């Protein structure tokens, strides 16, 4: 089943409309009991996450009634949804609010994002910034761009390759295995700087726009990485698991390193993961 520009426009409009209706009215306006924990104290969900995901899923199934919708909050309730991604003729992974901790803390750095997946391959992506009201978009084989509500477009392109010691990146080390975490953190002085925005959506947007050289993650839930990986790839970048295999939205572990090109990826892997 193809996914075309008209479908991408529908998805973009849906995410923007839901952000305006369900997310932004609740930003800095969450009442008592509106924020809860899930797996641990750092894993949050708000009533805005749940309302937004419900509305996005309804909008997707209205246009694509045979699609599988794999949302972060729905999967928390039914983990078996992840198993439907690989073989679905058309599936959507949805993160209703990426950066929930920032949203709950009143920080204007969060995203609403989704990706279309056809038989296990990511074919389209939208990362919407509700605060700036613009979107970063990608369609497989057709590039990546930033689009404003009035239709203006800016092509996205990753940063030029640089020596490891000149690279700036974002890294999420929390979920690395203890020994690997110690090694990677000890090797951080090899790069120029490390930031962390608590929002993969914005980190991917910055990397795709050439504002960062690399990203490093370990936990690979598809709603966090499927949109951003396609965006970065279509902006000219390179991404692979720590073992060098290509990113797949059906793989949930094994780490992920994102860089401007394959040579940069290898140099970063040697420096951070091997200490060479």
PDB file of C-alpha atoms in Angstrom:
ATOM      1  CA  UNK A   1       0.000   0.000   0.000  1.00  0.00           C
ATOM      2  CA  UNK A   2       1.650   3.311  -1.068  1.00  0.00           C
ATOM      3  CA  UNK A   3       1.756   6.361   1.154  1.00  0.00           C
ATOM      4  CA  UNK A   4       1.712   9.557  -0.879  1.00  0.00           C
ATOM      5  CA  UNK A   5       1.922  13.315  -0.432  1.00  0.00           C
ATOM      6  CA  UNK A   6      -1.828  13.623   0.097  1.00  0.00           C
ATOM      7  CA  UNK A   7      -1.645  11.054   2.885  1.00  0.00           C
ATOM      8  CA  UNK A   8       1.284  12.910   4.434  1.00  0.00           C
ATOM      9  CA  UNK A   9      -0.682  16.160   4.307  1.00  0.00           C
ATOM     10  CA  UNK A  10      -3.573  14.462   6.090  1.00  0.00           C
ATOM     11  CA  UNK A  11      -1.263  13.096   8.784  1.00  0.00           C
ATOM     12  CA  UNK A  12       0.395  16.490   9.253  1.00  0.00           C
ATOM     13  CA  UNK A  13      -2.926  18.313   9.536  1.00  0.00           C
ATOM     14  CA  UNK A  14      -4.235  15.698  11.961  1.00  0.00           C
ATOM     15  CA  UNK A  15      -1.265  16.046  14.313  1.00  0.00           C
ATOM     16  CA  UNK A  16      -1.427  19.840  14.177  1.00  0.00           C
ATOM     17  CA  UNK A  17      -5.176  19.928  14.828  1.00  0.00           C
ATOM     18  CA  UNK A  18      -4.945  17.490  17.729  1.00  0.00           C
ATOM     19  CA  UNK A  19      -2.049  19.447  19.238  1.00  0.00           C
ATOM     20  CA  UNK A  20      -4.139  22.615  19.124  1.00  0.00           C
ATOM     21  CA  UNK A  21      -7.239  20.948  20.559  1.00  0.00           C
ATOM     22  CA  UNK A  22      -5.833  18.539  23.159  1.00  0.00           C
ATOM     23  CA  UNK A  23      -2.217  19.406  23.963  1.00  0.00           C
ATOM     24  CA  UNK A  24      -1.697  23.158  24.013  1.00  0.00           C
ATOM     25  CA  UNK A  25      -4.820  23.989  26.107  1.00  0.00           C
ATOM     26  CA  UNK A  26      -3.374  21.730  28.827  1.00  0.00           C
ATOM     27  CA  UNK A  27       0.190  23.051  28.629  1.00  0.00           C
ATOM     28  CA  UNK A  28       1.033  24.733  31.950  1.00  0.00           C
ATOM     29  CA  UNK A  29      -2.569  24.059  32.885  1.00  0.00           C
ATOM     30  CA  UNK A  30      -2.551  20.498  34.236  1.00  0.00           C
ATOM     31  CA  UNK A  31      -4.803  20.016  37.216  1.00  0.00           C
ATOM     32  CA  UNK A  32      -4.393  17.714  40.237  1.00  0.00           C
ATOM     33  CA  UNK A  33      -4.146  14.090  39.175  1.00  0.00           C
ATOM     34  CA  UNK A  34      -3.424  14.977  35.544  1.00  0.00           C
ATOM     35  CA  UNK A  35       0.125  13.551  35.736  1.00  0.00           C
ATOM     36  CA  UNK A  36       0.818   9.926  36.659  1.00  0.00           C
ATOM     37  CA  UNK A  37       3.793   7.569  36.608  1.00  0.00           C
ATOM     38  CA  UNK A  38       3.966   4.361  34.577  1.00  0.00           C
ATOM     39  CA  UNK A  39       6.989   2.040  34.769  1.00  0.00           C
ATOM     40  CA  UNK A  40       8.939   4.224  37.208  1.00  0.00           C
ATOM     41  CA  UNK A  41       9.096   7.722  38.659  1.00  0.00           C
ATOM     42  CA  UNK A  42      10.724   9.098  35.486  1.00  0.00           C
ATOM     43  CA  UNK A  43       8.164   7.535  33.147  1.00  0.00           C
ATOM     44  CA  UNK A  44       5.234   9.949  33.069  1.00  0.00           C
ATOM     45  CA  UNK A  45       1.881  10.124  31.353  1.00  0.00           C
ATOM     46  CA  UNK A  46      -0.545  13.035  31.438  1.00  0.00           C
ATOM     47  CA  UNK A  47      -4.190  13.400  30.531  1.00  0.00           C
ATOM     48  CA  UNK A  48      -2.973  15.334  27.477  1.00  0.00           C
ATOM     49  CA  UNK A  49      -1.000  12.297  26.230  1.00  0.00           C
ATOM     50  CA  UNK A  50      -4.066  10.094  26.518  1.00  0.00           C
ATOM     51  CA  UNK A  51      -6.509  12.554  24.975  1.00  0.00           C
ATOM     52  CA  UNK A  52      -4.163  13.329  22.091  1.00  0.00           C
ATOM     53  CA  UNK A  53      -3.450   9.677  21.309  1.00  0.00           C
ATOM     54  CA  UNK A  54      -7.153   8.822  21.325  1.00  0.00           C
ATOM     55  CA  UNK A  55      -7.888  11.657  18.896  1.00  0.00           C
ATOM     56  CA  UNK A  56      -4.945  10.827  16.600  1.00  0.00           C
ATOM     57  CA  UNK A  57      -5.888   7.138  16.469  1.00  0.00           C
ATOM     58  CA  UNK A  58      -9.495   8.017  15.627  1.00  0.00           C
ATOM     59  CA  UNK A  59      -8.362  10.341  12.842  1.00  0.00           C
ATOM     60  CA  UNK A  60      -6.012   7.743  11.375  1.00  0.00           C
ATOM     61  CA  UNK A  61      -8.613   4.983  11.396  1.00  0.00           C
ATOM     62  CA  UNK A  62     -11.135   7.318   9.773  1.00  0.00           C
ATOM     63  CA  UNK A  63      -8.888   7.690   6.700  1.00  0.00           C
ATOM     64  CA  UNK A  64      -7.094   4.332   6.897  1.00  0.00           C
ATOM     65  CA  UNK A  65      -9.653   1.936   8.434  1.00  0.00           C
ATOM     66  CA  UNK A  66      -7.518  -1.186   7.868  1.00  0.00           C
ATOM     67  CA  UNK A  67      -4.367   0.299   9.446  1.00  0.00           C
ATOM     68  CA  UNK A  68      -2.764  -0.824  12.682  1.00  0.00           C
ATOM     69  CA  UNK A  69      -2.192   2.044  15.123  1.00  0.00           C
ATOM     70  CA  UNK A  70       0.593   1.492  17.637  1.00  0.00           C
ATOM     71  CA  UNK A  71       0.479   4.346  20.135  1.00  0.00           C
ATOM     72  CA  UNK A  72       2.742   4.714  23.145  1.00  0.00           C
ATOM     73  CA  UNK A  73      -0.116   4.789  25.625  1.00  0.00           C
ATOM     74  CA  UNK A  74      -2.132   2.018  23.942  1.00  0.00           C
ATOM     75  CA  UNK A  75       0.975  -0.172  23.950  1.00  0.00           C
ATOM     76  CA  UNK A  76       1.499   0.498  27.654  1.00  0.00           C
ATOM     77  CA  UNK A  77      -1.912  -1.095  28.167  1.00  0.00           C
ATOM     78  CA  UNK A  78      -1.457  -3.825  25.521  1.00  0.00           C
ATOM     79  CA  UNK A  79       2.212  -4.637  24.739  1.00  0.00           C
ATOM     80  CA  UNK A  80       1.145  -7.159  22.084  1.00  0.00           C
ATOM     81  CA  UNK A  81       0.507  -4.231  19.726  1.00  0.00           C
ATOM     82  CA  UNK A  82       4.251  -4.067  19.039  1.00  0.00           C
ATOM     83  CA  UNK A  83       4.108  -7.525  17.500  1.00  0.00           C
ATOM     84  CA  UNK A  84       1.750  -6.297  14.770  1.00  0.00           C
ATOM     85  CA  UNK A  85       4.226  -3.850  13.244  1.00  0.00           C
ATOM     86  CA  UNK A  86       6.339  -6.237  11.205  1.00  0.00           C
ATOM     87  CA  UNK A  87       3.641  -7.689   8.959  1.00  0.00           C
ATOM     88  CA  UNK A  88       1.020  -4.934   8.765  1.00  0.00           C
ATOM     89  CA  UNK A  89       0.299  -3.667   5.256  1.00  0.00           C
ATOM     90  CA  UNK A  90       0.037  -0.226   6.847  1.00  0.00           C
ATOM     91  CA  UNK A  91       0.721   0.748  10.442  1.00  0.00           C
ATOM     92  CA  UNK A  92       1.240   4.007  12.287  1.00  0.00           C
ATOM     93  CA  UNK A  93       3.422   4.510  15.331  1.00  0.00           C
ATOM     94  CA  UNK A  94       2.272   7.471  17.400  1.00  0.00           C
ATOM     95  CA  UNK A  95       3.872   9.441  20.204  1.00  0.00           C
ATOM     96  CA  UNK A  96       1.132  11.836  21.355  1.00  0.00           C
ATOM     97  CA  UNK A  97       3.596  13.892  23.420  1.00  0.00           C
ATOM     98  CA  UNK A  98       7.275  13.152  23.082  1.00  0.00           C
ATOM     99  CA  UNK A  99       9.010  14.875  25.971  1.00  0.00           C
ATOM    100  CA  UNK A 100       6.211  14.347  28.480  1.00  0.00           C
ATOM    101  CA  UNK A 101       8.514  15.284  31.374  1.00  0.00           C
ATOM    102  CA  UNK A 102       9.178  18.657  29.748  1.00  0.00           C
ATOM    103  CA  UNK A 103       5.461  19.128  29.072  1.00  0.00           C
ATOM    104  CA  UNK A 104       4.572  18.271  32.675  1.00  0.00           C
ATOM    105  CA  UNK A 105       7.280  20.640  33.944  1.00  0.00           C
ATOM    106  CA  UNK A 106       5.996  23.499  31.807  1.00  0.00           C
ATOM    107  CA  UNK A 107       9.030  23.535  29.500  1.00  0.00           C
ATOM    108  CA  UNK A 108       8.181  24.386  25.870  1.00  0.00           C
ATOM    109  CA  UNK A 109      10.215  21.550  24.360  1.00  0.00           C
ATOM    110  CA  UNK A 110       7.990  18.644  23.342  1.00  0.00           C
ATOM    111  CA  UNK A 111       6.635  17.180  20.122  1.00  0.00           C
ATOM    112  CA  UNK A 112       3.687  15.307  18.667  1.00  0.00           C
ATOM    113  CA  UNK A 113       4.928  12.744  16.180  1.00  0.00           C
ATOM    114  CA  UNK A 114       3.986   9.790  14.048  1.00  0.00           C
ATOM    115  CA  UNK A 115       5.393   7.568  11.329  1.00  0.00           C
ATOM    116  CA  UNK A 116       3.770   5.418   8.675  1.00  0.00           C
ATOM    117  CA  UNK A 117       5.159   1.882   8.429  1.00  0.00           C
ATOM    118  CA  UNK A 118       4.515  -0.407   5.454  1.00  0.00           C
ATOM    119  CA  UNK A 119       5.360  -4.071   6.116  1.00  0.00           C
ATOM    120  CA  UNK A 120       8.052  -3.143   8.615  1.00  0.00           C
ATOM    121  CA  UNK A 121       9.575  -0.251   6.638  1.00  0.00           C
ATOM    122  CA  UNK A 122       9.152   3.381   7.694  1.00  0.00           C
ATOM    123  CA  UNK A 123       7.830   5.329   4.705  1.00  0.00           C
ATOM    124  CA  UNK A 124       6.697   8.683   6.118  1.00  0.00           C
ATOM    125  CA  UNK A 125       7.279  10.793   9.209  1.00  0.00           C
ATOM    126  CA  UNK A 126       5.924  13.899  10.909  1.00  0.00           C
ATOM    127  CA  UNK A 127       7.461  15.584  13.951  1.00  0.00           C
ATOM    128  CA  UNK A 128       5.243  18.509  14.939  1.00  0.00           C
ATOM    129  CA  UNK A 129       6.339  21.226  17.348  1.00  0.00           C
ATOM    130  CA  UNK A 130       3.106  22.461  18.978  1.00  0.00           C
ATOM    131  CA  UNK A 131       4.802  25.527  20.469  1.00  0.00           C
ATOM    132  CA  UNK A 132       6.391  26.731  17.229  1.00  0.00           C
ATOM    133  CA  UNK A 133       3.465  25.300  15.221  1.00  0.00           C
ATOM    134  CA  UNK A 134       5.691  23.913  12.480  1.00  0.00           C
ATOM    135  CA  UNK A 135       6.454  20.381  11.310  1.00  0.00           C
ATOM    136  CA  UNK A 136       9.487  18.429  10.189  1.00  0.00           C
ATOM    137  CA  UNK A 137       8.412  15.998   7.473  1.00  0.00           C
ATOM    138  CA  UNK A 138       9.903  13.167   5.467  1.00  0.00           C
ATOM    139  CA  UNK A 139       8.686  10.846   2.736  1.00  0.00           C
ATOM    140  CA  UNK A 140      10.885   7.884   1.832  1.00  0.00           C
ATOM    141  CA  UNK A 141      12.921   8.684  -1.265  1.00  0.00           C
ATOM    142  CA  UNK A 142      11.683  12.274  -1.458  1.00  0.00           C
ATOM    143  CA  UNK A 143      13.734  14.110   1.158  1.00  0.00           C
ATOM    144  CA  UNK A 144      13.044  15.914   4.417  1.00  0.00           C
ATOM    145  CA  UNK A 145      11.821  19.420   5.052  1.00  0.00           C
ATOM    146  CA  UNK A 146      10.403  21.813   7.641  1.00  0.00           C
ATOM    147  CA  UNK A 147       6.970  23.221   6.865  1.00  0.00           C
ATOM    148  CA  UNK A 148       5.085  26.137   8.414  1.00  0.00           C
ATOM    149  CA  UNK A 149       1.273  26.303   8.661  1.00  0.00           C
ATOM    150  CA  UNK A 150       1.109  28.623   5.631  1.00  0.00           C
ATOM    151  CA  UNK A 151       2.928  26.049   3.502  1.00  0.00           C
ATOM    152  CA  UNK A 152       6.422  27.545   3.383  1.00  0.00           C
ATOM    153  CA  UNK A 153       9.135  24.868   3.149  1.00  0.00           C
ATOM    154  CA  UNK A 154      12.772  24.673   4.159  1.00  0.00           C
ATOM    155  CA  UNK A 155      14.837  21.693   3.027  1.00  0.00           C
ATOM    156  CA  UNK A 156      16.544  19.842   5.872  1.00  0.00           C
ATOM    157  CA  UNK A 157      20.157  18.702   5.565  1.00  0.00           C
ATOM    158  CA  UNK A 158      22.411  17.056   8.142  1.00  0.00           C
ATOM    159  CA  UNK A 159      25.666  18.633   9.314  1.00  0.00           C
ATOM    160  CA  UNK A 160      28.841  18.186   7.301  1.00  0.00           C
ATOM    161  CA  UNK A 161      31.150  15.446   8.635  1.00  0.00           C
ATOM    162  CA  UNK A 162      33.657  16.587  11.251  1.00  0.00           C
ATOM    163  CA  UNK A 163      36.436  15.009  13.313  1.00  0.00           C
ATOM    164  CA  UNK A 164      35.169  13.276  16.454  1.00  0.00           C
ATOM    165  CA  UNK A 165      36.703  15.963  18.641  1.00  0.00           C
ATOM    166  CA  UNK A 166      34.655  18.575  16.795  1.00  0.00           C
ATOM    167  CA  UNK A 167      31.297  16.817  16.991  1.00  0.00           C
ATOM    168  CA  UNK A 168      28.325  17.992  19.072  1.00  0.00           C
ATOM    169  CA  UNK A 169      25.574  15.550  19.927  1.00  0.00           C
ATOM    170  CA  UNK A 170      22.789  14.378  22.188  1.00  0.00           C
ATOM    171  CA  UNK A 171      22.978  11.151  24.138  1.00  0.00           C
ATOM    172  CA  UNK A 172      20.510   9.243  26.290  1.00  0.00           C
ATOM    173  CA  UNK A 173      22.723   7.116  28.554  1.00  0.00           C
ATOM    174  CA  UNK A 174      20.103   6.191  31.140  1.00  0.00           C
ATOM    175  CA  UNK A 175      19.098   2.902  29.488  1.00  0.00           C
ATOM    176  CA  UNK A 176      22.547   1.673  28.473  1.00  0.00           C
ATOM    177  CA  UNK A 177      23.665  -1.542  30.253  1.00  0.00           C
ATOM    178  CA  UNK A 178      25.793  -0.579  33.292  1.00  0.00           C
ATOM    179  CA  UNK A 179      29.181  -1.597  31.866  1.00  0.00           C
ATOM    180  CA  UNK A 180      28.487   0.044  28.523  1.00  0.00           C
ATOM    181  CA  UNK A 181      27.140   3.154  30.230  1.00  0.00           C
ATOM    182  CA  UNK A 182      30.351   3.503  32.241  1.00  0.00           C
ATOM    183  CA  UNK A 183      32.470   3.110  29.117  1.00  0.00           C
ATOM    184  CA  UNK A 184      30.469   5.568  27.021  1.00  0.00           C
ATOM    185  CA  UNK A 185      30.307   8.200  29.753  1.00  0.00           C
ATOM    186  CA  UNK A 186      34.059   7.889  30.333  1.00  0.00           C
ATOM    187  CA  UNK A 187      34.627   8.528  26.620  1.00  0.00           C
ATOM    188  CA  UNK A 188      32.453  11.641  26.366  1.00  0.00           C
ATOM    189  CA  UNK A 189      35.449  14.031  26.584  1.00  0.00           C
ATOM    190  CA  UNK A 190      36.447  12.718  23.139  1.00  0.00           C
ATOM    191  CA  UNK A 191      33.647  14.784  21.532  1.00  0.00           C
ATOM    192  CA  UNK A 192      33.203  18.563  21.589  1.00  0.00           C
ATOM    193  CA  UNK A 193      29.962  18.687  23.608  1.00  0.00           C
ATOM    194  CA  UNK A 194      26.947  16.657  24.692  1.00  0.00           C
ATOM    195  CA  UNK A 195      23.467  18.069  25.243  1.00  0.00           C
ATOM    196  CA  UNK A 196      20.223  16.443  26.330  1.00  0.00           C
ATOM    197  CA  UNK A 197      16.760  17.893  25.678  1.00  0.00           C
ATOM    198  CA  UNK A 198      14.567  15.117  27.146  1.00  0.00           C
ATOM    199  CA  UNK A 199      12.780  15.030  23.797  1.00  0.00           C
ATOM    200  CA  UNK A 200      13.912  12.724  21.007  1.00  0.00           C
ATOM    201  CA  UNK A 201      11.652  14.528  18.539  1.00  0.00           C
ATOM    202  CA  UNK A 202      13.484  17.826  18.920  1.00  0.00           C
ATOM    203  CA  UNK A 203      16.857  16.093  19.013  1.00  0.00           C
ATOM    204  CA  UNK A 204      16.115  14.410  15.693  1.00  0.00           C
ATOM    205  CA  UNK A 205      14.863  17.685  14.245  1.00  0.00           C
ATOM    206  CA  UNK A 206      18.064  19.430  15.259  1.00  0.00           C
ATOM    207  CA  UNK A 207      20.235  16.651  13.807  1.00  0.00           C
ATOM    208  CA  UNK A 208      18.274  16.629  10.542  1.00  0.00           C
ATOM    209  CA  UNK A 209      18.673  20.400  10.299  1.00  0.00           C
ATOM    210  CA  UNK A 210      22.441  20.202  10.785  1.00  0.00           C
ATOM    211  CA  UNK A 211      22.448  21.682  14.310  1.00  0.00           C
ATOM    212  CA  UNK A 212      23.881  18.496  15.865  1.00  0.00           C
ATOM    213  CA  UNK A 213      26.329  15.957  14.481  1.00  0.00           C
ATOM    214  CA  UNK A 214      25.128  12.839  16.256  1.00  0.00           C
ATOM    215  CA  UNK A 215      22.580  11.157  18.508  1.00  0.00           C
ATOM    216  CA  UNK A 216      23.050   8.062  20.657  1.00  0.00           C
ATOM    217  CA  UNK A 217      20.242   6.000  22.196  1.00  0.00           C
ATOM    218  CA  UNK A 218      19.805   2.529  23.659  1.00  0.00           C
ATOM    219  CA  UNK A 219      16.062   1.936  24.212  1.00  0.00           C
ATOM    220  CA  UNK A 220      14.353   1.837  20.824  1.00  0.00           C
ATOM    221  CA  UNK A 221      10.592   2.056  21.121  1.00  0.00           C
ATOM    222  CA  UNK A 222       9.352   2.775  17.588  1.00  0.00           C
ATOM    223  CA  UNK A 223       7.290   5.852  18.466  1.00  0.00           C
ATOM    224  CA  UNK A 224      10.497   7.503  19.724  1.00  0.00           C
ATOM    225  CA  UNK A 225      12.708   6.664  16.734  1.00  0.00           C
ATOM    226  CA  UNK A 226      10.783   5.670  13.608  1.00  0.00           C
ATOM    227  CA  UNK A 227       9.807   9.277  12.734  1.00  0.00           C
ATOM    228  CA  UNK A 228      13.212  10.742  13.557  1.00  0.00           C
ATOM    229  CA  UNK A 229      15.292   8.066  11.851  1.00  0.00           C
ATOM    230  CA  UNK A 230      13.472   8.523   8.554  1.00  0.00           C
ATOM    231  CA  UNK A 231      13.699  12.309   8.876  1.00  0.00           C
ATOM    232  CA  UNK A 232      17.451  12.121   9.474  1.00  0.00           C
ATOM    233  CA  UNK A 233      18.022   9.585   6.699  1.00  0.00           C
ATOM    234  CA  UNK A 234      16.072  11.652   4.164  1.00  0.00           C
ATOM    235  CA  UNK A 235      18.116  14.686   5.243  1.00  0.00           C
ATOM    236  CA  UNK A 236      21.223  12.789   4.122  1.00  0.00           C
ATOM    237  CA  UNK A 237      22.293  11.152   7.380  1.00  0.00           C
ATOM    238  CA  UNK A 238      23.292   7.655   8.417  1.00  0.00           C
ATOM    239  CA  UNK A 239      21.925   5.556  11.289  1.00  0.00           C
ATOM    240  CA  UNK A 240      22.607   2.021  12.474  1.00  0.00           C
ATOM    241  CA  UNK A 241      22.378  -0.125  15.571  1.00  0.00           C
ATOM    242  CA  UNK A 242      25.532  -0.500  17.639  1.00  0.00           C
ATOM    243  CA  UNK A 243      26.284  -3.746  15.788  1.00  0.00           C
ATOM    244  CA  UNK A 244      26.130  -1.962  12.429  1.00  0.00           C
ATOM    245  CA  UNK A 245      22.790  -3.342  11.255  1.00  0.00           C
ATOM    246  CA  UNK A 246      20.234  -0.907   9.765  1.00  0.00           C
ATOM    247  CA  UNK A 247      17.574   0.628  11.980  1.00  0.00           C
ATOM    248  CA  UNK A 248      14.243  -1.207  11.935  1.00  0.00           C
ATOM    249  CA  UNK A 249      11.129  -0.102  13.827  1.00  0.00           C
ATOM    250  CA  UNK A 250      10.571  -3.728  14.809  1.00  0.00           C
ATOM    251  CA  UNK A 251      13.800  -3.902  16.847  1.00  0.00           C
ATOM    252  CA  UNK A 252      13.532  -2.511  20.359  1.00  0.00           C
ATOM    253  CA  UNK A 253      17.068  -2.956  21.717  1.00  0.00           C
ATOM    254  CA  UNK A 254      20.671  -3.008  20.511  1.00  0.00           C
ATOM    255  CA  UNK A 255      21.257   0.724  20.648  1.00  0.00           C
ATOM    256  CA  UNK A 256      21.227   3.323  17.887  1.00  0.00           C
ATOM    257  CA  UNK A 257      23.874   5.752  16.667  1.00  0.00           C
ATOM    258  CA  UNK A 258      22.949   8.521  14.222  1.00  0.00           C
ATOM    259  CA  UNK A 259      25.648  10.485  12.366  1.00  0.00           C
ATOM    260  CA  UNK A 260      26.181  12.592   9.215  1.00  0.00           C
ATOM    261  CA  UNK A 261      27.600   9.684   7.196  1.00  0.00           C
ATOM    262  CA  UNK A 262      28.890   6.135   7.565  1.00  0.00           C
ATOM    263  CA  UNK A 263      32.505   7.192   8.145  1.00  0.00           C
ATOM    264  CA  UNK A 264      31.428   9.538  10.945  1.00  0.00           C
ATOM    265  CA  UNK A 265      29.260   6.779  12.415  1.00  0.00           C
ATOM    266  CA  UNK A 266      32.240   4.402  12.507  1.00  0.00           C
ATOM    267  CA  UNK A 267      34.544   7.016  14.031  1.00  0.00           C
ATOM    268  CA  UNK A 268      31.995   7.808  16.748  1.00  0.00           C
ATOM    269  CA  UNK A 269      31.382   4.141  17.464  1.00  0.00           C
ATOM    270  CA  UNK A 270      35.123   3.528  17.818  1.00  0.00           C
ATOM    271  CA  UNK A 271      35.548   6.536  20.109  1.00  0.00           C
ATOM    272  CA  UNK A 272      32.476   6.153  22.345  1.00  0.00           C
ATOM    273  CA  UNK A 273      31.642   2.447  22.357  1.00  0.00           C
ATOM    274  CA  UNK A 274      35.105   0.951  21.931  1.00  0.00           C
ATOM    275  CA  UNK A 275      37.378   3.627  23.428  1.00  0.00           C
ATOM    276  CA  UNK A 276      39.669   3.500  20.419  1.00  0.00           C
TER     277      UNK A 276
END
